[in-house]
Short mmCIF file of C-alpha atoms in Angstrom, two decimals:
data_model
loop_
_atom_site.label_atom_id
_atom_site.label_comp_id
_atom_site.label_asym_id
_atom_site.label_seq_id
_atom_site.Cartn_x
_atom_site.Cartn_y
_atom_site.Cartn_z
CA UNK A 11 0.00 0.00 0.00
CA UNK A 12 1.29 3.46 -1.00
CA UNK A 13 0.74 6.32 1.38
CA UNK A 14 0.90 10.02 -0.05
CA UNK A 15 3.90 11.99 1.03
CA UNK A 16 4.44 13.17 4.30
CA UNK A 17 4.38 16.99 4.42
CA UNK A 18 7.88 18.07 5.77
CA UNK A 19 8.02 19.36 8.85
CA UNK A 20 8.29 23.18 9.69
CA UNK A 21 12.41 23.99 10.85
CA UNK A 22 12.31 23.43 14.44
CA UNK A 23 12.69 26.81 15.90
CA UNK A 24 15.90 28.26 17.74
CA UNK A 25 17.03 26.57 20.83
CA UNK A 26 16.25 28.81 23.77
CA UNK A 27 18.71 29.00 26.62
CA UNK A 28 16.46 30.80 29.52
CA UNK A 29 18.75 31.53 32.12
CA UNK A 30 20.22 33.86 29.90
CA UNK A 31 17.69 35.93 28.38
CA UNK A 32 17.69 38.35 31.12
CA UNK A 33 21.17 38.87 31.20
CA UNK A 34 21.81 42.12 30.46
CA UNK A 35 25.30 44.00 29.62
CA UNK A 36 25.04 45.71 33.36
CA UNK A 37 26.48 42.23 34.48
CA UNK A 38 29.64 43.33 33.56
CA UNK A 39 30.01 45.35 36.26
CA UNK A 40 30.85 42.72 38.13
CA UNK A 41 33.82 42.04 36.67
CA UNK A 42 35.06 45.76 36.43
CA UNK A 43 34.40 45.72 40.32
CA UNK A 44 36.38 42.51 40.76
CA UNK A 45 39.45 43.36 38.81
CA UNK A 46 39.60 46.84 40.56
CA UNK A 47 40.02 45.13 43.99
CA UNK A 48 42.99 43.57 42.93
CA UNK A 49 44.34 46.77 41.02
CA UNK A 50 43.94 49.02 43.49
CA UNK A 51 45.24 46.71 46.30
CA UNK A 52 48.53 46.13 44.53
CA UNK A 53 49.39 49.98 44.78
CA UNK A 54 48.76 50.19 48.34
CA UNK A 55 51.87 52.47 50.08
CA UNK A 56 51.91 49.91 53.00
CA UNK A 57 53.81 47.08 52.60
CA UNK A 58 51.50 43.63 53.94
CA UNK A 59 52.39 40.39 53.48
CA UNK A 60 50.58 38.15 51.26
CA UNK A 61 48.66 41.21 50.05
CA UNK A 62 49.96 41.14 46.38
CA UNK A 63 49.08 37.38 46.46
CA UNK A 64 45.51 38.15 46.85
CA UNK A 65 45.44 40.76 44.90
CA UNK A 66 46.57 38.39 42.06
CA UNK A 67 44.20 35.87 43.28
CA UNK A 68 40.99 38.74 42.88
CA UNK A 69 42.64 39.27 39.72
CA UNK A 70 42.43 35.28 38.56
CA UNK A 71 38.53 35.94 39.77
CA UNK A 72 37.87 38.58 37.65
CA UNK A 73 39.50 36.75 34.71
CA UNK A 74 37.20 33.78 35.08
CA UNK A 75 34.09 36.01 35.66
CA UNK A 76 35.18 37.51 32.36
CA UNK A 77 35.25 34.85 30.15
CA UNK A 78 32.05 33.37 31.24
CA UNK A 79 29.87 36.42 31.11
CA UNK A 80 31.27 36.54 27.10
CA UNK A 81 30.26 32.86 26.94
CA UNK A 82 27.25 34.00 28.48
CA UNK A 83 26.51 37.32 26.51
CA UNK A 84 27.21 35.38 23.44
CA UNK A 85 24.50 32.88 24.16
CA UNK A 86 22.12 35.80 24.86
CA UNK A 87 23.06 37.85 21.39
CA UNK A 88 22.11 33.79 19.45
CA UNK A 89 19.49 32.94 21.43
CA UNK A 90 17.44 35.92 22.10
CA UNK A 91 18.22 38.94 19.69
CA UNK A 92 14.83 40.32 20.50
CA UNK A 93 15.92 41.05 24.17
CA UNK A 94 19.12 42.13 22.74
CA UNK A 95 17.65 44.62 21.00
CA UNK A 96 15.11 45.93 23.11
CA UNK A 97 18.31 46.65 25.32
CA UNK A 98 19.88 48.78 22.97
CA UNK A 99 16.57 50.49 22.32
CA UNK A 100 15.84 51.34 25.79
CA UNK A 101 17.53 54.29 27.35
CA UNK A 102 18.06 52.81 30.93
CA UNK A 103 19.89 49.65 29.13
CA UNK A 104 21.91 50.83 26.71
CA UNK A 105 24.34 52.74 28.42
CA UNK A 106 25.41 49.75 29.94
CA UNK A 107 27.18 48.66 26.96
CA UNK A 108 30.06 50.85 27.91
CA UNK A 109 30.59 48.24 31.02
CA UNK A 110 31.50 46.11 28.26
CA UNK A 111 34.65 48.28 27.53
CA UNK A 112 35.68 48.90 30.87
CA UNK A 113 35.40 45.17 32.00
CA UNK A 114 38.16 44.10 29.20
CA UNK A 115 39.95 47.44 29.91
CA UNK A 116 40.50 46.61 34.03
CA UNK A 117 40.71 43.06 33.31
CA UNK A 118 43.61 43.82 30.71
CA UNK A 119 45.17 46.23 33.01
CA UNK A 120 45.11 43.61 36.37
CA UNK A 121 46.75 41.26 33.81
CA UNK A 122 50.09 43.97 33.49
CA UNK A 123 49.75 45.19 37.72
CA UNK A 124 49.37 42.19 39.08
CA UNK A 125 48.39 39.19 36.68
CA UNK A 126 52.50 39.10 35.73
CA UNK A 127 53.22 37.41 39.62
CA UNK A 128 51.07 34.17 38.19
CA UNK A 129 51.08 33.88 34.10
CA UNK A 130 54.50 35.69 33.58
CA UNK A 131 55.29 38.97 32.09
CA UNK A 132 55.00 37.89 28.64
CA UNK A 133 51.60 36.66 28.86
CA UNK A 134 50.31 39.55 31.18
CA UNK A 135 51.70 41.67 28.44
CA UNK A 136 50.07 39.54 25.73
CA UNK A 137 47.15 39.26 27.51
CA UNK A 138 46.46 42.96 27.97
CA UNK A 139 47.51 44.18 24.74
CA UNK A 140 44.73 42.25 23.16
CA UNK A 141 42.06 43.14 26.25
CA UNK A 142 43.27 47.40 25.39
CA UNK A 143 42.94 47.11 21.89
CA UNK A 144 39.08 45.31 22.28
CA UNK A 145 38.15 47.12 25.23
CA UNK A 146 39.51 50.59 23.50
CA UNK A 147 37.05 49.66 20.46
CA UNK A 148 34.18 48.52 22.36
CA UNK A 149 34.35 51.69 24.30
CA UNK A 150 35.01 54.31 21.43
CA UNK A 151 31.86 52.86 19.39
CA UNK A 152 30.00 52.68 22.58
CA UNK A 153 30.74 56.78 23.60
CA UNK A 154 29.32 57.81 20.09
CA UNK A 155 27.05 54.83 19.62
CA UNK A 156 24.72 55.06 22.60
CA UNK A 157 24.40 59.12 22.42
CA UNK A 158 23.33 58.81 19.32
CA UNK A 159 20.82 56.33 19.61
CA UNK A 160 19.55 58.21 23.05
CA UNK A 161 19.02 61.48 20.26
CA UNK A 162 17.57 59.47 17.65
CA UNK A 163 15.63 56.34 19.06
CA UNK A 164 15.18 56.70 22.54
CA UNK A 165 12.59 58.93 23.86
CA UNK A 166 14.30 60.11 27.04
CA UNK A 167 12.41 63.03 29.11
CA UNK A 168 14.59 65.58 31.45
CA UNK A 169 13.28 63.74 34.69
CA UNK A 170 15.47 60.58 33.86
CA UNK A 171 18.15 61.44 34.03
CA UNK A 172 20.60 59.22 35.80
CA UNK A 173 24.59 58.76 36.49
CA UNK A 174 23.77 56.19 34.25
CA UNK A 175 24.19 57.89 31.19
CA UNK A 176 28.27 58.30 31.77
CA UNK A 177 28.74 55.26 31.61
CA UNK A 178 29.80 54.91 27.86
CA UNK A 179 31.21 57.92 28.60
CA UNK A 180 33.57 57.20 30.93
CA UNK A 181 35.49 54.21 28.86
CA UNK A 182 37.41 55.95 26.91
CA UNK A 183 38.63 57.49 30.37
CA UNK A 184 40.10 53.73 31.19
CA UNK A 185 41.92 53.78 28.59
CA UNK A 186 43.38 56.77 29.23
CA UNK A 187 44.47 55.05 32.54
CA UNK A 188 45.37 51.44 31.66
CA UNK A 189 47.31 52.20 28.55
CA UNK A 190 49.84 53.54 29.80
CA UNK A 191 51.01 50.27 31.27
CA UNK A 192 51.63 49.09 28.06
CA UNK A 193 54.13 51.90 26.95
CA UNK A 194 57.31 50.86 28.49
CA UNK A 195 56.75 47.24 26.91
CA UNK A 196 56.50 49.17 23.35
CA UNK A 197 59.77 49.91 21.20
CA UNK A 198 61.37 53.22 21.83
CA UNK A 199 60.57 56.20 19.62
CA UNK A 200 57.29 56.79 17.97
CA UNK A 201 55.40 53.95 19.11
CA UNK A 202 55.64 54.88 22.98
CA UNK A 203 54.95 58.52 22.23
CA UNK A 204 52.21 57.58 19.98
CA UNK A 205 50.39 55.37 22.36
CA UNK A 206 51.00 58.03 25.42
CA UNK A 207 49.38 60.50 23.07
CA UNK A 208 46.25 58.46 21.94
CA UNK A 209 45.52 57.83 25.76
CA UNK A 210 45.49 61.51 25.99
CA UNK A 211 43.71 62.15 23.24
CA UNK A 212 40.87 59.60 25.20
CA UNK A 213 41.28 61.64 28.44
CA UNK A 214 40.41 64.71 26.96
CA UNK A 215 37.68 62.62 24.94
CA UNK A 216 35.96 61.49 28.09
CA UNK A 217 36.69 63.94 30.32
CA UNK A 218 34.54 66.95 27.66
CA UNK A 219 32.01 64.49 27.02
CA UNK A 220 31.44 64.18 31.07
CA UNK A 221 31.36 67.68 31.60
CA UNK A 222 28.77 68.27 29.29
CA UNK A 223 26.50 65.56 30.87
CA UNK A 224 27.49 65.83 34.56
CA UNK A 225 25.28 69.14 34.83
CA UNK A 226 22.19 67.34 33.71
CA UNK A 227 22.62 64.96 36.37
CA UNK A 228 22.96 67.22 38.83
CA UNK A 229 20.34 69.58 37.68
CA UNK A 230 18.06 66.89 37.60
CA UNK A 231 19.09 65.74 40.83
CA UNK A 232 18.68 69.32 42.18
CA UNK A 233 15.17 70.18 40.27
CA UNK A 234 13.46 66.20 40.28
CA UNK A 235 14.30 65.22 43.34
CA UNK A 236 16.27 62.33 44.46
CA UNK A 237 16.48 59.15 42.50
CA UNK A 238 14.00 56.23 42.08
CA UNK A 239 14.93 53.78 45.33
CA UNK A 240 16.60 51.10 43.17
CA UNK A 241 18.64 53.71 41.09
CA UNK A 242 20.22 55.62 43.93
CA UNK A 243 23.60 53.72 44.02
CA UNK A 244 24.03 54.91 40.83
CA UNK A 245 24.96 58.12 42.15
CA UNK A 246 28.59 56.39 42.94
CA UNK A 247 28.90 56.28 39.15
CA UNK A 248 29.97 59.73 38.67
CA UNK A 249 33.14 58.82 41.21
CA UNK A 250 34.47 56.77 37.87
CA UNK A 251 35.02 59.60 35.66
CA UNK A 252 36.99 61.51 38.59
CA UNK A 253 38.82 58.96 39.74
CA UNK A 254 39.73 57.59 36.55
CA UNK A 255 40.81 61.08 35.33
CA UNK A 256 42.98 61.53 38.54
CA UNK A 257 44.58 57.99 38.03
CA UNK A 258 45.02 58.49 33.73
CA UNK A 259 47.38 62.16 34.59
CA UNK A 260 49.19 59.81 37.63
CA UNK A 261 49.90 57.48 35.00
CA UNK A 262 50.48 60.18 31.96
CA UNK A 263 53.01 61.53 34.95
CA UNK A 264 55.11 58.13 35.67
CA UNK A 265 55.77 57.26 32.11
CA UNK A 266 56.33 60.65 30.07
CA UNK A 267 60.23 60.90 30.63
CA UNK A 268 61.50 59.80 28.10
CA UNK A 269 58.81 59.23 25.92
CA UNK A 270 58.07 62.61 25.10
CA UNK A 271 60.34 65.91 25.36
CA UNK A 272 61.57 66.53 28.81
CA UNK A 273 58.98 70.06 28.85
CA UNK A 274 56.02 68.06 27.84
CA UNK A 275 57.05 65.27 30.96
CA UNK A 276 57.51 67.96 33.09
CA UNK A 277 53.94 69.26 32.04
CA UNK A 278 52.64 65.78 32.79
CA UNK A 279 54.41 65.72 36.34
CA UNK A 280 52.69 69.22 36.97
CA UNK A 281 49.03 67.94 35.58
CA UNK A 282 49.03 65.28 38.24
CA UNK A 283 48.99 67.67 41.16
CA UNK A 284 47.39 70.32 39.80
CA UNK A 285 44.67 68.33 38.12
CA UNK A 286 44.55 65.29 40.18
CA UNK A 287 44.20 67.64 43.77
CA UNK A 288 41.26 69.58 43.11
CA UNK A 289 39.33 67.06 41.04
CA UNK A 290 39.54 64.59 43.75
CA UNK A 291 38.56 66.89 46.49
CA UNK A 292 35.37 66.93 44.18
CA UNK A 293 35.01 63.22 44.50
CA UNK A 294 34.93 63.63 48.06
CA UNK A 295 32.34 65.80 48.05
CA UNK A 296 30.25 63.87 45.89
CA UNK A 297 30.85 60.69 47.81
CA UNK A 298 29.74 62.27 51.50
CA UNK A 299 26.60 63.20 48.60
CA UNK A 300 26.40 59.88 47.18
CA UNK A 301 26.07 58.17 50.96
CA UNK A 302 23.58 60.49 52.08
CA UNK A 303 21.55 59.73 49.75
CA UNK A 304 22.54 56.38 49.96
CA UNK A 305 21.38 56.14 53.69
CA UNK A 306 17.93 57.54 53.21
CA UNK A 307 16.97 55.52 50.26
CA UNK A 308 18.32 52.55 52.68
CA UNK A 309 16.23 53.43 55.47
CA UNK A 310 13.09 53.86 53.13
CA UNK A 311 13.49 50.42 52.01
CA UNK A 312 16.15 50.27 49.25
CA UNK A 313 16.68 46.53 48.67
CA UNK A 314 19.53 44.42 47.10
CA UNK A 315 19.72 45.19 42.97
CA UNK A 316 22.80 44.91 40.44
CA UNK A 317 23.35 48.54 40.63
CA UNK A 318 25.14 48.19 44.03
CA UNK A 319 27.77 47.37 42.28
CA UNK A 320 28.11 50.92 41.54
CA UNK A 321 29.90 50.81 45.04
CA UNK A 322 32.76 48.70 43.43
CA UNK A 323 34.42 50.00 40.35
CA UNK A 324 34.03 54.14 41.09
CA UNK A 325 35.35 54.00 44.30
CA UNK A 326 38.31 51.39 43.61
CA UNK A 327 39.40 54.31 40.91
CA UNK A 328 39.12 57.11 43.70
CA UNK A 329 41.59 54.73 45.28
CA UNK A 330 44.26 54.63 42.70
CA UNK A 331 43.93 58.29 41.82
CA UNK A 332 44.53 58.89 45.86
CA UNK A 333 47.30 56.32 45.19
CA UNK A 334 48.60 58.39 41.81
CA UNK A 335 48.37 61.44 43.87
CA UNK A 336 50.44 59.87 47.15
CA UNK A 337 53.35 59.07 44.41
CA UNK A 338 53.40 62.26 42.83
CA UNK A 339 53.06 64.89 46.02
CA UNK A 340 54.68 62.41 48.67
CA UNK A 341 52.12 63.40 51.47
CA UNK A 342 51.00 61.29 54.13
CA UNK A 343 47.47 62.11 53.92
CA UNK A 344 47.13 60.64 50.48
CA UNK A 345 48.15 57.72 51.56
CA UNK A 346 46.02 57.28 54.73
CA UNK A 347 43.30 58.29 52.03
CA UNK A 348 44.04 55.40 49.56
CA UNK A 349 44.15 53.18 52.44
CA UNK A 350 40.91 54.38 53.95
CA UNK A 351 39.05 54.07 50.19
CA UNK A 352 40.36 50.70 49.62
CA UNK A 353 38.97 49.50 53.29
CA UNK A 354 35.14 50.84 51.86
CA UNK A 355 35.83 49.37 48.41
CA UNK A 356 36.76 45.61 49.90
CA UNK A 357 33.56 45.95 52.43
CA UNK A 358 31.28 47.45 49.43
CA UNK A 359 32.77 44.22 46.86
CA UNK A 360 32.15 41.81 49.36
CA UNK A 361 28.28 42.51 50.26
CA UNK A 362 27.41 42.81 46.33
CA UNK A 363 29.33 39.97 45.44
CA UNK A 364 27.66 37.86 48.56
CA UNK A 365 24.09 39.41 47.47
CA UNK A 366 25.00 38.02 43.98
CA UNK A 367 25.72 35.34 44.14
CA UNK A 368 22.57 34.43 46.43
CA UNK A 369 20.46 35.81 44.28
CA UNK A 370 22.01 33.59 41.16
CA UNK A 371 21.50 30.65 43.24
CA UNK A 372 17.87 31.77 44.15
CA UNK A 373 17.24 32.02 40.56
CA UNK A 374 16.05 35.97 41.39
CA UNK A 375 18.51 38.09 39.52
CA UNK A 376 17.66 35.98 36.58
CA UNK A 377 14.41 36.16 36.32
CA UNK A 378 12.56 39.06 34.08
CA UNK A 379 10.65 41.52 35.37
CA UNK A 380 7.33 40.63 37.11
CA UNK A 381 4.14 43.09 35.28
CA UNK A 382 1.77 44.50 37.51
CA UNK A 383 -1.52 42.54 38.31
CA UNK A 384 -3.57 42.36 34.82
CA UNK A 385 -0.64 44.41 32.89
CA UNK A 386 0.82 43.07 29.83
CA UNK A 387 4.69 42.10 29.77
CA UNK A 388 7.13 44.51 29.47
CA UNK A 389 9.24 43.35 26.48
CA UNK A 390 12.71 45.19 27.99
CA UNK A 391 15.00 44.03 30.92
CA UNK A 392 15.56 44.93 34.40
CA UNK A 393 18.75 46.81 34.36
CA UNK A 394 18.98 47.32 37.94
#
């Protein structure tokens, strides 16, 4: 008997890997807040023992935590493009691609400070030069890229606002820090001035484009209020672009002689103190700012989110610009400073990364957002 010809079946549709649809690029901070724990610990002024070997051994962490969250990222670009997206369409997620950058850029850098005492100097330098050269990418796309879709896609009204939006921003700005690690392992001549010079060129890049946006945030914050409960941590975001600033002139300072005329490394020696003093004396300010606010949204019930992990990264960088600044004016009060940041830093890393990981195991941080009673789904991710 003959049967008629089986129709053929419709293409089975595209695995789906759930535990990663929700994972947006803010997870990155994780791994920027990691790496600067062990960066910032190796240039403490105080000599302890066994510090640099857990410094290296953060640094090994934040390595790890790297590669997975690309094997992880690249799951959630195959297997869910729509989510991917609606993240770069919405203006509280996008900005977070700069994270991104700045995770290969303090990874990279770890690799050179302290990542040489386990893999070797070769590999650290290896290691880094390819981390700079992707993170310097990412992070120049992401500055124009996400400004320009916030102009021309997003629909973004004055009343939000948020430190959030430096965040592509301030990448080039890590650049302009970490590269100079990889100058003295350069030839002599044009190719250490050259790459001194581009990491300039990012400082002043970065530093313009956040003093064009800093006054919205603070006008906002002046005008509107203070932030949404889950949002006010990002207020420690605006530390990065200080911080990071104050540590790029340190490090513009320590490896100008002879890369560039001895006037222009004089120049450089003279930026770090002149610059590097009154911009951090800002930071301070806006940190006593930061925890106040901090405080009240914690007594009016500010729970555990990913953006505490704005209390990582920006403050580590306050702590190596205080540690750029101890170098350079040989005061004792920078370097009670540095050690004083790096004490709130380790406390601040260790609650988010506890919270975090509970809340992977618990499946919460994971999960998308839950829609009101009777509302439809949202079709964008938590980002906080």
């Amino acid at each position: 008997m003959v049967t008629a010809a089986q129709p053929l079946s419709p293409a089975a549709p595209p695995r789906r890997v759930p535990a990663v649809r929700h994972l947006g690029p803010n997870w990155y901070a994780c791994v920027m807040g990691t790496a600067i724990v062990g960066t910032a610990g190796a240039g403490l002024p105080w000599h302890v023992p066994g510090l640099r070997a857990v410094c290296a051994s953060v640094w090994a962490l934040s390595l790890v935590l790297l590669a997975v969250l690309l094997a992880a990222r690249s799951l959630h670009w195959r297997h869910h493009r729509d989510q991917a997206r609606a993240h770069l369409l919405d203006p509280a997620a996008a900005p977070f691609y700069g994270c991104l950058s700045m995770a290969l850029l303090a990874v990279g850098g770890g690799a050179v400070t302290v990542g040489g005492d386990w893999i070797g100097t070769p590999a650290a330098v290896a290691l880094d030069t390819v981390l700079f050269t992707t993170g310097t990418v990412v992070g120049l796309v992401a500055a124009v890229a996400v400004p320009y879709l916030m102009a021309v896609r997003h629909r973004v009204e004055p009343g939000q606002a948020s430190p959030v939006w430096l965040l592509p921003l301030v990448a080039p700005m890590v650049s302009a820090a970490v590269g100079p690690l990889l100058v003295p392992h350069l030839p002599p001549g044009q190719a250490r001035e050259t790459l001194l010079l581009a990491c300039v060129a990012m400082f002043g890049v970065s530093l313009l484009a956040t003093l064009v946006t800093l006054p919205v945030i603070f006008g906002r914050l002046l005008t509107g209020g203070p932030l949404p409960l889950a949002l006010t941590p990002s207020l420690f975001l605006v530390l990065g672009p200080l911080g990071q600033s104050t540590t790029a002139v340190g490090k513009f300072a320590d490896v100008a002689p002879g890369v560039v005329p001895d006037l222009y490394a004089e120049g450089f020696r003279v930026l770090a103190v002149l610059y590097g003093v009154p911009v951090t004396g800002f930071a301070l300010m806006w940190l006593c700012l930061a925890v106040a606010h901090v405080v009240r949204a914690r007594r009016e019930g500010m729970g555990f989110s990913m953006t505490w992990w704005s209390f990582t990264f920006p403050v580590g960088t306050c702590v190596t610009g205080a540690e750029a600044l101890a170098r350079h004016t040989g005061l004792v009060v920078y370097d009670g400073l540095t050690v004083l940041l790096y004490a709130v830093l380790v406390a601040a890393w260790a609650v988010a990364a506890v919270r975090t990981a509970h809340g992977l195991v618990s499946g919460v941080l994971l999960a998308g957002p839950r829609p009101a009673p009777g509302a439809p789904r949202p079709a964008t991710a938590r980002t906080t």
